C-alpha positions as CSV (number, residue, x, y, z in Angstrom):
1,M,-1.4,-29.0,8.5
2,N,1.8,-29.5,6.4
3,G,4.0,-27.2,8.5
4,R,5.2,-25.3,5.5
5,S,4.9,-21.5,5.6
6,P,4.2,-19.0,2.8
7,A,7.4,-17.5,1.3
8,G,8.6,-14.8,3.6
9,V,10.3,-14.8,7.0
10,V,9.9,-17.7,9.5
11,A,10.6,-17.3,13.2
12,G,10.7,-19.9,15.9
13,V,8.9,-19.0,19.2
14,D,8.5,-20.8,22.5
15,G,7.7,-18.2,25.1
16,S,11.3,-17.6,26.1
17,A,13.0,-14.2,26.1
18,P,15.5,-15.0,23.4
19,A,12.7,-16.3,21.1
20,A,10.7,-13.1,21.7
21,A,13.7,-11.0,20.8
22,A,14.1,-13.1,17.6
23,A,10.4,-12.6,16.7
24,D,10.7,-8.9,17.2
25,W,13.8,-8.8,14.9
26,A,12.0,-11.0,12.4
27,A,9.0,-8.7,12.3
28,R,11.1,-5.7,11.6
29,E,12.9,-7.6,8.9
30,A,9.7,-8.8,7.3
31,E,8.5,-5.2,7.2
32,R,11.7,-4.1,5.4
33,R,11.4,-6.9,2.9
34,E,7.6,-6.3,2.5
35,C,6.9,-9.9,3.0
36,P,4.8,-11.9,5.5
37,L,6.0,-13.3,8.8
38,H,5.2,-16.8,10.0
39,L,5.7,-18.0,13.6
40,V,6.3,-21.6,14.5
41,H,5.9,-22.9,18.0
42,A,7.0,-26.6,18.0
43,V,6.1,-28.8,21.0
44,N,7.0,-32.4,21.5
45,T,4.0,-34.1,23.1
46,G,6.1,-37.0,24.1
47,T,5.3,-40.7,24.2
48,V,2.1,-41.3,26.0
49,T,2.3,-44.1,28.6
50,L,-1.0,-43.4,30.3
51,S,-4.4,-44.8,29.3
52,P,-5.6,-43.7,25.9
53,R,-8.1,-41.3,27.5
54,A,-5.6,-39.8,29.9
55,G,-2.9,-39.7,27.2
56,A,-5.2,-37.8,24.9
57,A,-6.1,-35.3,27.7
58,V,-2.5,-34.6,28.4
59,T,-1.7,-34.1,24.7
60,D,-4.6,-31.8,24.4
61,L,-3.5,-29.8,27.4
62,I,0.1,-29.5,26.0
63,L,-1.2,-28.3,22.6
64,K,-3.7,-25.8,24.3
65,N,-0.8,-24.3,26.4
66,A,1.3,-24.0,23.3
67,Q,-1.5,-22.3,21.4
68,A,-1.8,-19.8,24.2
69,V,1.9,-19.0,24.0
70,L,1.7,-18.6,20.2
71,D,-1.4,-16.4,20.5
72,E,0.3,-14.1,23.0
73,Q,3.2,-13.6,20.6
74,L,0.9,-13.1,17.6
75,D,-1.1,-10.5,19.5
76,R,2.0,-8.7,20.7
77,L,3.5,-8.5,17.2
78,I,0.3,-7.6,15.4
79,A,-0.2,-4.7,17.8
80,A,3.3,-3.5,17.1
81,H,3.2,-4.1,13.3
82,P,-0.4,-3.6,12.3
83,T,0.3,-3.5,8.5
84,L,2.4,-6.7,8.5
85,R,0.8,-10.0,7.6
86,I,1.6,-12.4,10.5
87,T,0.5,-16.0,10.8
88,G,1.5,-18.8,13.1
89,D,1.2,-22.6,13.7
90,V,1.6,-24.9,16.7
91,V,3.5,-27.9,15.3
92,P,3.5,-31.2,17.4
93,R,7.1,-32.0,16.5
94,D,10.7,-31.4,17.7
95,A,11.6,-27.8,17.1
96,A,14.5,-28.1,14.6
97,P,12.7,-30.3,12.0
98,A,9.5,-28.2,12.5
99,I,11.4,-25.0,11.7
100,L,13.3,-26.5,8.9
101,T,10.1,-27.8,7.3
102,A,8.4,-24.4,7.7
103,A,11.4,-22.6,6.2
104,E,11.8,-24.8,3.1
105,H,10.4,-22.0,0.8
106,A,11.1,-19.1,3.1
107,E,13.4,-16.1,2.3
108,L,14.8,-16.2,5.8
109,A,14.6,-18.2,9.1
110,V,15.1,-16.3,12.4
111,L,15.9,-17.9,15.8
112,G,16.9,-16.9,19.3
113,T,20.1,-18.1,20.8
114,R,18.3,-20.7,22.9
115,G,14.9,-21.5,24.2
116,H,13.3,-23.0,27.3
117,G,14.4,-26.5,26.6
118,G,18.2,-26.1,26.8
119,F,20.6,-25.5,29.6
120,A,20.8,-21.9,30.8
121,S,24.6,-22.0,30.7
122,L,24.7,-22.7,27.0
123,L,25.6,-19.8,24.8
124,L,23.7,-21.3,21.9
125,G,21.0,-24.0,21.9
126,S,21.0,-27.2,19.8
127,V,17.9,-26.1,17.8
128,S,19.7,-22.9,16.6
129,L,22.8,-25.0,15.7
130,R,20.8,-27.6,13.8
131,V,18.7,-25.1,11.9
132,T,21.7,-23.0,10.8
133,A,23.6,-26.2,9.8
134,H,20.8,-27.6,7.6
135,A,18.4,-24.8,6.5
136,A,18.0,-24.3,2.7
137,C,17.6,-20.5,3.3
138,P,19.7,-18.0,5.2
139,T,19.3,-18.2,8.9
140,V,19.6,-15.4,11.4
141,V,20.4,-16.1,15.0
142,V,19.5,-13.0,17.1
143,R,22.1,-12.5,19.8
144,G,23.1,-9.2,21.3
145,S,21.3,-6.1,20.1
146,G,23.7,-5.0,17.4
147,T,25.0,-1.5,17.1
148,A,22.3,1.0,16.0
149,G,23.6,2.7,12.9
150,G,26.5,0.2,12.7
151,D,27.5,-1.5,9.5
152,I,26.7,-4.9,8.0
153,L,29.8,-7.0,8.4
154,V,30.3,-9.8,5.9
155,S,33.0,-12.4,6.0
156,I,34.6,-13.3,2.7
157,R,36.7,-16.5,2.7
158,D,37.1,-16.8,-1.0
159,D,35.4,-15.9,-4.3
160,G,32.8,-18.6,-3.7
161,D,31.2,-16.4,-1.0
162,V,29.3,-14.2,-3.5
163,P,25.9,-15.4,-2.1
164,A,26.9,-14.2,1.4
165,L,28.0,-10.8,0.0
166,R,24.8,-10.5,-2.1
167,F,22.7,-11.2,1.1
168,A,24.7,-8.5,3.0
169,L,24.3,-6.0,0.1
170,R,20.5,-6.6,-0.1
171,E,20.2,-6.1,3.7
172,A,22.1,-2.9,3.3
173,E,19.9,-1.8,0.5
174,I,16.7,-2.2,2.5
175,S,18.1,-0.9,5.8
176,G,20.3,2.0,4.5
177,L,23.4,0.7,6.3
178,P,26.9,0.5,4.9
179,V,28.6,-2.9,4.3
180,R,32.1,-3.9,5.4
181,A,33.5,-6.9,3.6
182,L,36.3,-8.5,5.6
183,H,38.6,-11.1,4.2
184,S,41.1,-12.6,6.6
185,W,44.0,-14.9,6.0
186,A,46.8,-16.4,8.0
187,T,50.5,-16.7,7.2
188,V,52.1,-20.1,8.0
189,V,55.2,-19.8,10.2
190,A,56.5,-23.1,11.2
191,D,60.0,-22.3,12.4
192,V,61.2,-18.7,12.7
193,G,64.5,-18.4,10.8
194,H,63.8,-21.3,8.5
195,T,60.3,-21.1,7.0
196,A,59.0,-17.7,8.1
197,P,58.0,-15.7,5.0
198,M,60.3,-12.9,4.0
199,A,58.9,-9.4,3.7
200,D,58.7,-9.5,-0.1
201,E,56.9,-12.9,0.1
202,L,54.4,-11.4,2.6
203,G,53.9,-8.5,0.2
204,E,53.1,-10.9,-2.6
205,E,50.7,-12.9,-0.5
206,T,49.0,-9.7,0.6
207,A,48.6,-8.6,-3.0
208,L,47.1,-12.0,-3.9
209,H,44.5,-11.7,-1.1
210,E,43.7,-8.2,-2.2
211,Q,43.1,-9.4,-5.7
212,L,40.8,-12.2,-4.4
213,L,38.8,-9.7,-2.4
214,R,38.5,-7.2,-5.2
215,R,37.5,-9.9,-7.6
216,T,34.7,-11.1,-5.3
217,V,33.4,-7.6,-4.6
218,D,33.6,-6.4,-8.2
219,A,31.5,-9.4,-9.3
220,I,28.4,-8.3,-7.3
221,H,28.7,-4.6,-6.1
222,P,27.5,-3.2,-9.5
223,D,24.1,-4.8,-8.8
224,Y,23.8,-2.6,-5.7
225,P,25.3,0.7,-6.8
226,D,23.7,2.8,-4.0
227,V,25.2,0.7,-1.2
228,D,28.3,2.1,0.6
229,L,30.7,-0.9,0.5
230,R,34.1,-1.0,2.1
231,A,36.4,-4.0,1.5
232,E,39.3,-4.9,3.7
233,Q,41.7,-7.8,3.9
234,V,43.8,-8.5,6.9
235,S,46.0,-11.3,8.2
236,G,44.9,-13.0,11.4
237,A,42.5,-15.6,12.8
238,T,39.1,-15.2,11.1
239,A,36.9,-16.1,14.1
240,A,38.7,-13.6,16.5
241,L,38.6,-10.8,14.0
242,L,34.9,-11.3,13.2
243,V,33.9,-11.4,16.9
244,E,35.9,-8.3,17.6
245,A,34.5,-6.5,14.5
246,S,30.9,-7.5,15.5
247,K,31.1,-5.1,18.4
248,R,30.5,-2.3,15.9
249,A,28.1,-4.1,13.6
250,A,24.3,-4.3,13.2
251,L,24.5,-7.7,11.6
252,L,27.3,-10.2,10.8
253,V,26.9,-12.3,7.6
254,I,28.9,-15.4,7.1
255,A,28.7,-18.2,4.5
256,R,28.0,-21.8,5.4
257,H,30.4,-23.9,3.3
258,A,29.9,-27.6,2.6
259,P,31.5,-29.7,5.4
260,A,34.8,-31.4,4.7
261,P,34.3,-35.1,3.8
262,H,34.7,-37.8,6.4
263,F,35.5,-35.4,9.2
264,G,34.9,-31.9,10.6
265,L,31.8,-30.0,11.8
266,R,28.8,-29.4,9.7
267,L,29.4,-25.8,10.4
268,G,32.9,-24.5,10.1
269,S,34.9,-23.4,13.1
270,A,34.5,-19.7,12.2
271,V,30.7,-20.0,11.9
272,H,30.6,-21.8,15.3
273,A,32.7,-19.1,16.9
274,V,30.6,-16.2,15.7
275,L,27.3,-18.0,16.5
276,H,28.5,-18.4,20.1
277,H,30.4,-15.2,20.7
278,A,29.3,-12.4,18.3
279,H,28.0,-9.2,19.8
280,C,25.3,-8.8,17.1
281,P,22.8,-10.9,15.2
282,V,24.5,-13.5,12.9
283,A,23.2,-14.4,9.4
284,V,24.4,-17.8,8.1
285,V,24.0,-18.1,4.3
286,P,24.2,-21.6,2.7
287,L,26.3,-21.9,-0.4
């Protein structure tokens, strides 16, 4: 077993409720994309400190229990999606590297917010964070239920975010939902009365951001002419605006930019915020 899945949708499962919800979302997505779904159940068998015979028996028991968990999820999803090709593997490895390996050639990786192994108080588990930070393909973290009939919300930071917009437009094309492209920006006010921008300067800055947004949208929207796309630019804190807007969204899409050299998080602050607090599933698209 090399742990790599066929091209399609990969979902991590572990028997937890968030992972089951993610698998359900992944199955519906695979059906829309007309591609297979592959489930990965990773288990760390640990360092055996017993006798060789006892250690082998413990490892075998762990793997058998993991296979039972996987089989339960496979049976459930196959019954609900009888025409969908669904496969699965138990991988004796830590969850994050197992899912990253499985998703190397996938269209999409799908995860729950957290599994059995983390602290119940955490809003997002370490596996989901690690996979979204390093996956070569887009990753969806299924949180909340999303708004049925809501739009697909995509964050546009700059005109390098075309891959995120393209992902959102494709999702809209296969789901029939509209897209709302949101570009947010913040004015710098250091000392009111001295460096606060004047009204005409704010107007010029607004116009520049509007041009940036239109340039980004116009570069890709013609490839998806049937998708209803609304573009909006607004001043304010990106993370807060996206979390609030996610209340009315079916899916939030955000780009994963390269981390700043020498410091900073692998995932930017806005990505971290929406992964922890969004009210709908979040798709993180690597650039």
